[in-house]
CSV table of C-alpha atoms in Angstrom, one decimal:
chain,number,residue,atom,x,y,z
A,1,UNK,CA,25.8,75.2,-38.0
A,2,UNK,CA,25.0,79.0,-39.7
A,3,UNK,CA,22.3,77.5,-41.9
A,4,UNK,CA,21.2,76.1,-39.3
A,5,UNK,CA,20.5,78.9,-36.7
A,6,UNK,CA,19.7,80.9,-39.8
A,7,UNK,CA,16.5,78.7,-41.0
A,8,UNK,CA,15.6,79.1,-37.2
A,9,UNK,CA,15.8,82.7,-36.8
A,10,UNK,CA,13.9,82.5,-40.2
A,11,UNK,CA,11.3,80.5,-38.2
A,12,UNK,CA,11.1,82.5,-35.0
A,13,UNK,CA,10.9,86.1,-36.7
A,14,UNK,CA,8.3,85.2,-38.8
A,15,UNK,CA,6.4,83.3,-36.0
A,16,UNK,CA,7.2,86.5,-34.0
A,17,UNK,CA,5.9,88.9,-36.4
A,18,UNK,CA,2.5,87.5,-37.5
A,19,UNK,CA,1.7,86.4,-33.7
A,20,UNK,CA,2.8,90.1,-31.8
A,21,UNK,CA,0.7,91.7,-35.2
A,22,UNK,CA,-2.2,90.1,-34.6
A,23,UNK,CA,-2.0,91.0,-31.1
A,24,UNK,CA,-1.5,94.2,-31.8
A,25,UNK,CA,-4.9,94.4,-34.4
A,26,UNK,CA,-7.1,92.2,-32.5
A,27,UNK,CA,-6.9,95.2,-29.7
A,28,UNK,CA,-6.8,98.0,-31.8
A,29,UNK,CA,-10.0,96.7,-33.5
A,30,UNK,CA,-12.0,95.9,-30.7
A,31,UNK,CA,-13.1,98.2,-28.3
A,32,UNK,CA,-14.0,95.7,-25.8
A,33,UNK,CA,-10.6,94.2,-25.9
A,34,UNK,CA,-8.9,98.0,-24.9
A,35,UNK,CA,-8.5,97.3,-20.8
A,36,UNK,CA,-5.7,98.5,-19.0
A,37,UNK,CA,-4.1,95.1,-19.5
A,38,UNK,CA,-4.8,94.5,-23.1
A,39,UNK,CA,-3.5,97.4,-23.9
A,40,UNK,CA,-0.1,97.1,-22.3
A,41,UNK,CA,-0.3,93.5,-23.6
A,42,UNK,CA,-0.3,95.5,-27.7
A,43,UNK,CA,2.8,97.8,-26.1
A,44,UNK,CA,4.2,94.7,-25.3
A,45,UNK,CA,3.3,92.9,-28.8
A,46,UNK,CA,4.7,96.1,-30.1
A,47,UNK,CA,8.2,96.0,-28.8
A,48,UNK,CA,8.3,92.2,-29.2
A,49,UNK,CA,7.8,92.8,-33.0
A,50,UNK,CA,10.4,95.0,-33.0
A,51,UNK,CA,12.8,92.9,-31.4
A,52,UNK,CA,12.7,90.5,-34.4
A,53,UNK,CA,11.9,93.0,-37.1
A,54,UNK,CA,15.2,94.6,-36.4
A,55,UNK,CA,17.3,91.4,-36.3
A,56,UNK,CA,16.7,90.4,-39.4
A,57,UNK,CA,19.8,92.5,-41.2
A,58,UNK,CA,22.0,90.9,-38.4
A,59,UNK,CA,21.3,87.4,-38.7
A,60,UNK,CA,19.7,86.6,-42.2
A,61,UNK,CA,20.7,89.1,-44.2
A,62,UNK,CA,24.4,89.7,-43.1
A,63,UNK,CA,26.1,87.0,-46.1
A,64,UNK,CA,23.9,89.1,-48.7
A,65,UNK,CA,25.9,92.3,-49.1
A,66,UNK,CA,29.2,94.0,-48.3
A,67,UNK,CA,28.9,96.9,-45.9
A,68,UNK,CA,29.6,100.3,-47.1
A,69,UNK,CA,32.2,102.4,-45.3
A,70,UNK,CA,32.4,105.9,-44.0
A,71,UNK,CA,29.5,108.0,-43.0
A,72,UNK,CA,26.9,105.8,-44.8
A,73,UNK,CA,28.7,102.2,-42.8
A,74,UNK,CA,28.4,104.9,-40.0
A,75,UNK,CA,24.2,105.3,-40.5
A,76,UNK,CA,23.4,101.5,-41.4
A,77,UNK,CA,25.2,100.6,-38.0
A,78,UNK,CA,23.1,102.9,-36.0
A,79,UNK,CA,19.6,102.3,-37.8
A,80,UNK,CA,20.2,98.7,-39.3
A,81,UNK,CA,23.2,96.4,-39.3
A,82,UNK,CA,23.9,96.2,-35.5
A,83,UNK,CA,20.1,96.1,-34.3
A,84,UNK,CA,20.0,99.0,-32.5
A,85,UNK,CA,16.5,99.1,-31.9
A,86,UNK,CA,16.7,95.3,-31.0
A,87,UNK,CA,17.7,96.3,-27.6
A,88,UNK,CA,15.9,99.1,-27.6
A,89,UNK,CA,13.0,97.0,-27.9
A,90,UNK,CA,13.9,94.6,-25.6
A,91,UNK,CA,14.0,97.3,-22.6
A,92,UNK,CA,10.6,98.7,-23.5
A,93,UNK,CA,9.5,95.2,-23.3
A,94,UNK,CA,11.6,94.8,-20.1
A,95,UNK,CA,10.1,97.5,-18.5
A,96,UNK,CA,6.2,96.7,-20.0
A,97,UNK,CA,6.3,93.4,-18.5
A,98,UNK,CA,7.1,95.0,-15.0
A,99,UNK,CA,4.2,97.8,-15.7
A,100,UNK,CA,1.7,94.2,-16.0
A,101,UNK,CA,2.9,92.7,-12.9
A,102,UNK,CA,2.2,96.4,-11.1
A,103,UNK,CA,-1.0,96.0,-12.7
A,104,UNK,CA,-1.7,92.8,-11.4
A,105,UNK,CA,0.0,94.0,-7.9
A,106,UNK,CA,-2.6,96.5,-7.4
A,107,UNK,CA,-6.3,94.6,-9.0
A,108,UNK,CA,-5.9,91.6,-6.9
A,109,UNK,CA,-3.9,93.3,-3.2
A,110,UNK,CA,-5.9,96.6,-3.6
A,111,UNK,CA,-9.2,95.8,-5.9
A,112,UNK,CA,-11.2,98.7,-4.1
A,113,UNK,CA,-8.7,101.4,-4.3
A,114,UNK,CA,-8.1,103.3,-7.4
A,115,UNK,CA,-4.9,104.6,-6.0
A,116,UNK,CA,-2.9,102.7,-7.7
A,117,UNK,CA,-4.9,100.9,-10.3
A,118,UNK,CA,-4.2,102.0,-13.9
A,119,UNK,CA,-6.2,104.4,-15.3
A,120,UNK,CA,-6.3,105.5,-18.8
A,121,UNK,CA,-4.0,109.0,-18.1
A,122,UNK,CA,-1.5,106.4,-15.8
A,123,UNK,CA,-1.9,103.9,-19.3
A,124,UNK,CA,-0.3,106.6,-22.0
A,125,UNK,CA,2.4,108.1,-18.8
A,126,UNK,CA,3.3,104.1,-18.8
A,127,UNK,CA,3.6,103.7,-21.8
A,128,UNK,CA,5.3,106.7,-22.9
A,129,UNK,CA,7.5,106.0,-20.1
A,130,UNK,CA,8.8,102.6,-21.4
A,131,UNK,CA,10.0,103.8,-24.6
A,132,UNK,CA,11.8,107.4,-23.2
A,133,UNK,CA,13.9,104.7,-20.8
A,134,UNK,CA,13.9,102.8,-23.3
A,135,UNK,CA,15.1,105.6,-26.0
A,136,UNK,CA,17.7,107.0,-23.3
A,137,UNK,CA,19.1,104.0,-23.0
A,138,UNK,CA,20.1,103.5,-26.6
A,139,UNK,CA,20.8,107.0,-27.9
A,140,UNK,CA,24.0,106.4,-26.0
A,141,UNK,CA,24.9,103.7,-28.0
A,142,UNK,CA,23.4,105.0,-31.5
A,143,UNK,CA,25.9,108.0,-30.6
A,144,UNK,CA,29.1,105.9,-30.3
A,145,UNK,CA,28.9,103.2,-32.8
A,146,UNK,CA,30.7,103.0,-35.6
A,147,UNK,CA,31.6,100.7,-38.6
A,148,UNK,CA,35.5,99.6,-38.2
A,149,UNK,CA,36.9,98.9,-41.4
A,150,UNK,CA,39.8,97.0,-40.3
A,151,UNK,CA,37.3,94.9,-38.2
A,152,UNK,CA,34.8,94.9,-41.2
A,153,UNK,CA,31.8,95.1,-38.4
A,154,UNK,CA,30.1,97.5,-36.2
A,155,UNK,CA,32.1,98.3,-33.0
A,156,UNK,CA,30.7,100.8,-30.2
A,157,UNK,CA,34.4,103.3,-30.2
A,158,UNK,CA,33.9,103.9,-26.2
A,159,UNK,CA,36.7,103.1,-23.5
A,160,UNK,CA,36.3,99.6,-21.7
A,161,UNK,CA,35.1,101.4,-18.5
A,162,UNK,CA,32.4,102.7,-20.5
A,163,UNK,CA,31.4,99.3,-22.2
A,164,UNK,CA,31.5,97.5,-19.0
A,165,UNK,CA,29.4,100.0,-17.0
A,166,UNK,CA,26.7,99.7,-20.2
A,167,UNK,CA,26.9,96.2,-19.6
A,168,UNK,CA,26.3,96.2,-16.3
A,169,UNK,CA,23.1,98.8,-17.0
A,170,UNK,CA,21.7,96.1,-19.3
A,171,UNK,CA,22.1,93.4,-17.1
A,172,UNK,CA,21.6,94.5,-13.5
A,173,UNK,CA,19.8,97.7,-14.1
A,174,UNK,CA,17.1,97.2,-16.3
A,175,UNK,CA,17.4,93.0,-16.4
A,176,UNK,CA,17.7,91.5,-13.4
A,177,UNK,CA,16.1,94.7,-11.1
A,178,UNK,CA,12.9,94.4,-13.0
A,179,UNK,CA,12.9,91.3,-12.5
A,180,UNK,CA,13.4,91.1,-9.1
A,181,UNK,CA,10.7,93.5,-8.7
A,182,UNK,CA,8.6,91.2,-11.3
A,183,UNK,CA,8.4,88.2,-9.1
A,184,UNK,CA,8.0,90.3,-5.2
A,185,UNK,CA,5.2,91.3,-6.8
A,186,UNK,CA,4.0,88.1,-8.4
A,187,UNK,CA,4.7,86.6,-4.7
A,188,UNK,CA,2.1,88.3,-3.3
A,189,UNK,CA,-0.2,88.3,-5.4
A,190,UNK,CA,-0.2,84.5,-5.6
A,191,UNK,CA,-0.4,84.1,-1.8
A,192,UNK,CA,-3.7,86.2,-2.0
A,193,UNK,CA,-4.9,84.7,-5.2
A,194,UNK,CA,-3.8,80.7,-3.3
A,195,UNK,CA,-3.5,81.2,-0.2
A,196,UNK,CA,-6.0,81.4,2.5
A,197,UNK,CA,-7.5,84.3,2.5
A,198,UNK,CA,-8.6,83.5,-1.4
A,199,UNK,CA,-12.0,81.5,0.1
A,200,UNK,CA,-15.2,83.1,-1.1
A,201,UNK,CA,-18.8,82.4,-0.5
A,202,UNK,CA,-20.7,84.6,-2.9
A,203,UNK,CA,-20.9,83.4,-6.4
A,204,UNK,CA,-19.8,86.6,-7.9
A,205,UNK,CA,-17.1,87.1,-5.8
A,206,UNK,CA,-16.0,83.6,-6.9
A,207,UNK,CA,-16.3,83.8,-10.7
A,208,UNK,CA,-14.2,87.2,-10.6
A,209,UNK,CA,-11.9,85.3,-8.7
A,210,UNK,CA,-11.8,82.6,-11.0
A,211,UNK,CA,-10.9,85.6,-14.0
A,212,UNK,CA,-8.0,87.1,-11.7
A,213,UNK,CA,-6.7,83.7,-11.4
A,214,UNK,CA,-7.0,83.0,-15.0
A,215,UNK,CA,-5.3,86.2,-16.2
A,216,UNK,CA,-2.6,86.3,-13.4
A,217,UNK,CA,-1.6,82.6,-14.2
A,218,UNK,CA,-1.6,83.8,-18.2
A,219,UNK,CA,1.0,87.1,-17.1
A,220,UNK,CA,2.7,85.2,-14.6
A,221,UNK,CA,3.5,82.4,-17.3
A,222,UNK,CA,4.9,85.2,-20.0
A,223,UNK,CA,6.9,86.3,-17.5
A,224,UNK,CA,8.4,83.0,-16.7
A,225,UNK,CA,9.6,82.3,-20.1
A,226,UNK,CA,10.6,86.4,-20.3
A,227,UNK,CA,13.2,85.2,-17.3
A,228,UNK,CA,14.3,81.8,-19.0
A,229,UNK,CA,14.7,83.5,-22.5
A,230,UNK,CA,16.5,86.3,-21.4
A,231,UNK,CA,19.1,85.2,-18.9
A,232,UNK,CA,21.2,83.8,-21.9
A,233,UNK,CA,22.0,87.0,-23.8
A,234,UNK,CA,22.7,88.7,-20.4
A,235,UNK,CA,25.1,85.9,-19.7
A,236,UNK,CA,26.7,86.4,-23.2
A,237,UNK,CA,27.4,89.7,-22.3
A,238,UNK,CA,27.8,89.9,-19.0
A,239,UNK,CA,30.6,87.1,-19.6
A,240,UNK,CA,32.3,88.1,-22.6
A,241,UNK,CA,33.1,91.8,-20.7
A,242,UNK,CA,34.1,90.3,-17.3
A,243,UNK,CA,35.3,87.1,-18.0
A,244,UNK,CA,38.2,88.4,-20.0
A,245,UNK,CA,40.7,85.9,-22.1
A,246,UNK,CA,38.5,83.2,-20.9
A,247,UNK,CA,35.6,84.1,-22.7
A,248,UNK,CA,36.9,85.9,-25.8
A,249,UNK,CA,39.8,83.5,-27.3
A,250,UNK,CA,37.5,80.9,-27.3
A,251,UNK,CA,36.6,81.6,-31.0
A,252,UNK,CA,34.5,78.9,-31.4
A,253,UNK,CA,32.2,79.4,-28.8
A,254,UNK,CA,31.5,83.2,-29.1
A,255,UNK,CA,29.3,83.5,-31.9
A,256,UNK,CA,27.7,80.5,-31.0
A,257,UNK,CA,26.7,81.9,-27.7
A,258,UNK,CA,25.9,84.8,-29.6
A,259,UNK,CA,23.5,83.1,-31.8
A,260,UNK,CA,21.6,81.0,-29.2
A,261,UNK,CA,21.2,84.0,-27.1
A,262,UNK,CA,19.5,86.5,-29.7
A,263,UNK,CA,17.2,83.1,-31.0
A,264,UNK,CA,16.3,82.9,-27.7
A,265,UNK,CA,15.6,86.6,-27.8
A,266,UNK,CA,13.0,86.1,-30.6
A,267,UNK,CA,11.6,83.1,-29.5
A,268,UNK,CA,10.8,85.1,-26.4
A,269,UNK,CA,9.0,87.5,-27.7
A,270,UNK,CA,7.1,84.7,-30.2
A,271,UNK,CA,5.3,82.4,-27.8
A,272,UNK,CA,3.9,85.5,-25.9
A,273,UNK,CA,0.9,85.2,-28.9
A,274,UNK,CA,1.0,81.9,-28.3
A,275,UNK,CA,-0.2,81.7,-24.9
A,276,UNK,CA,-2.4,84.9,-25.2
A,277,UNK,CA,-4.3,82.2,-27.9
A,278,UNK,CA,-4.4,79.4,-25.6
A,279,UNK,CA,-5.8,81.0,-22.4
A,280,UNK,CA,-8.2,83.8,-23.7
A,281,UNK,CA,-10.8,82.1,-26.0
A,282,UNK,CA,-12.0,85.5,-27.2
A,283,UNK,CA,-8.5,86.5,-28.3
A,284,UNK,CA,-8.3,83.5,-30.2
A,285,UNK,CA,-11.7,83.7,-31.9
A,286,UNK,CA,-11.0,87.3,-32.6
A,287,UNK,CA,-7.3,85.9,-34.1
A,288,UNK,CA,-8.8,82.9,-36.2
A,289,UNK,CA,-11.6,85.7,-37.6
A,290,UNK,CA,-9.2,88.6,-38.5
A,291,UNK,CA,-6.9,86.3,-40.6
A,292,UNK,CA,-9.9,84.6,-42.2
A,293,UNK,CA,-10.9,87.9,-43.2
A,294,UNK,CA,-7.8,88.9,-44.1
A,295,UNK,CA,-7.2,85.9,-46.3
A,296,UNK,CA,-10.9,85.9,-47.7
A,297,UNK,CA,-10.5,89.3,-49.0
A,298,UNK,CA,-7.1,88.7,-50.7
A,299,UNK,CA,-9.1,85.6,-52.0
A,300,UNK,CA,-11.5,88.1,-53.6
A,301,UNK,CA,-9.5,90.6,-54.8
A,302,UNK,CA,-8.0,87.8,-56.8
A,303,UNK,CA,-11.7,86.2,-58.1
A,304,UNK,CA,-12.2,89.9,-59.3
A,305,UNK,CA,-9.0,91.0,-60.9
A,306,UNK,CA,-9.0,87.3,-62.5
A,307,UNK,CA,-12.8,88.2,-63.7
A,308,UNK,CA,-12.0,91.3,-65.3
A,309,UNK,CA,-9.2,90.0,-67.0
A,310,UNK,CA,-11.3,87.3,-68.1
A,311,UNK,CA,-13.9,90.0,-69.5
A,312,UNK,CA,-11.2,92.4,-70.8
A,313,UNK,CA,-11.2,92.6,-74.6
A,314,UNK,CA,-8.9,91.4,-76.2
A,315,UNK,CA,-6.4,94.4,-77.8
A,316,UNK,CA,-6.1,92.6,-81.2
């Protein structure tokens, strides 16, 4: 069962790291691509890529070496071997996915007011925003974790008041109110986007219809999965603190729980790439013409250095 999960966490990270990078370049490269959207789309990329970059001590590298004690077990828990910036990742991303859905709240309710559309000043204070929630959140945690030697494995060393009310911070506060928030947004702008009062007339009125309805359909469909993925680690946790003896003496099931829930973590923030590919056709030529690039030079380099070596005289 662990080599299992581990060649599919191999498969997800690295699915998860090439997709949210390419993302993340096909924006940065192209100015055309830098919108409001897109480019809380590459925050979002960015934190997704973090989320798997940062699991990869925890669940492929964890059988590879013994953990070092003391201060230094102390560091490697906060920066490394408990995937600190995992979760601190997965809040920013949290909280990014609610900042699209405002986004889409205000261009399709309010299209002619630039109250509260998002301008480039409202971009950087958003996302700037995400990561000091998202930074606050977790410097509470990097401050209280600790390697246990006894227990040979990071342990937070806080009172079980404290752990449950962190708990309930990561899965009411900034889990299930953003998403609550997500869809009463997504609600409305659906009825306007469906309902009745969607019929137009003129034919340029109707194609940007057609692109809100495209885009909206692409966000609302990340977000969909963002709710199915995610409920699992918040049930691992919220469960295993609550639940009490039920829960925890059932040896067998813990780290399996454990383990579906983080995959599901990483194959979250995977197929967002995915379907970014599949419904913008730009995106996906800009994609297919980065990495041919990308592997077309590397092919070069390698014609020239084998060249030159061919050419080099020989030193006998």
């Amino acid at each position: 069962m662990e080599t299992t999960f581990k060649v599919l966490f191999i498969i997800a990270i690295a699915s998860n790291l090439v997709g949210n990078i390419s993302v993340i370049f096909v924006i940065l490269l192209h100015r055309r691509m830098q919108t409001p959207m897109n480019c809380l789309l590459a925050n979002l990329a960015l934190a997704d890529s973090m989320v798997g970059l940062f699991l990869i001590p925890r669940t492929l590298l964890n059988d590879l070496y013994t953990h070092p004690g003391g201060w230094v077990g102390d560091l490697l828990c906060k920066m490394l071997t408990h995937a600190c910036f995992t979760y601190l990742a997965a809040v920013a991303s949290m909280l990014t996915l609610m900042f699209i859905a405002w986004e889409r709240y205000y261009a399709v309710i309010y299209p002619h007011s630039s109250k509260g559309r998002i301008n480039a000043k409202k971009l950087r204070l958003l996302i700037a925003l995400s990561w000091i929630i998202a930074c606050g959140y977790a410097s509470i945690e990097f401050w209280i974790i600790k390697f246990d030697e006894n227990k040979n494995s990071c342990i937070y060393d806080w009172s079980e008041t404290l752990w449950k009310i962190d708990v309930f911070v990561w899965c009411i506060v900034l889990s299930l109110v953003p998403l609550v928030i997500q869809v009463g947004l997504y609600v409305r702008v659906v009825h306007r986007l469906w309902g009745k009062q969607a019929q137009v007339n003129e034919i340029s009125q109707r194609s940007l219809m057609i692109q809100r309805k495209k885009l909206t359909k692409t966000i609302i469909l990340i977000s969909f999965i963002n709710i199915i993925c995610r409920l699992p680690i918040d049930f691992h946790y919220f469960l295993s603190t609550f639940a009490g003896e039920t829960f925890t003496t059932a040896e067998w099931w813990v780290p399996i729980s454990f383990s579906v829930s983080h995959l599901m973590l990483v194959l979250n923030s995977a197929v967002n790439p995915v379907i970014y590919a599949a419904q913008d056709r730009e995106f996906r030529q800009h994609t297919v013409r980065l990495w041919m690039n990308r592997c077309g030079r590397g092919r070069r380099v390698m014609d020239t250095t084998s060249a030159l070596e061919f050419t080099k005289p020989s030193s006998r």
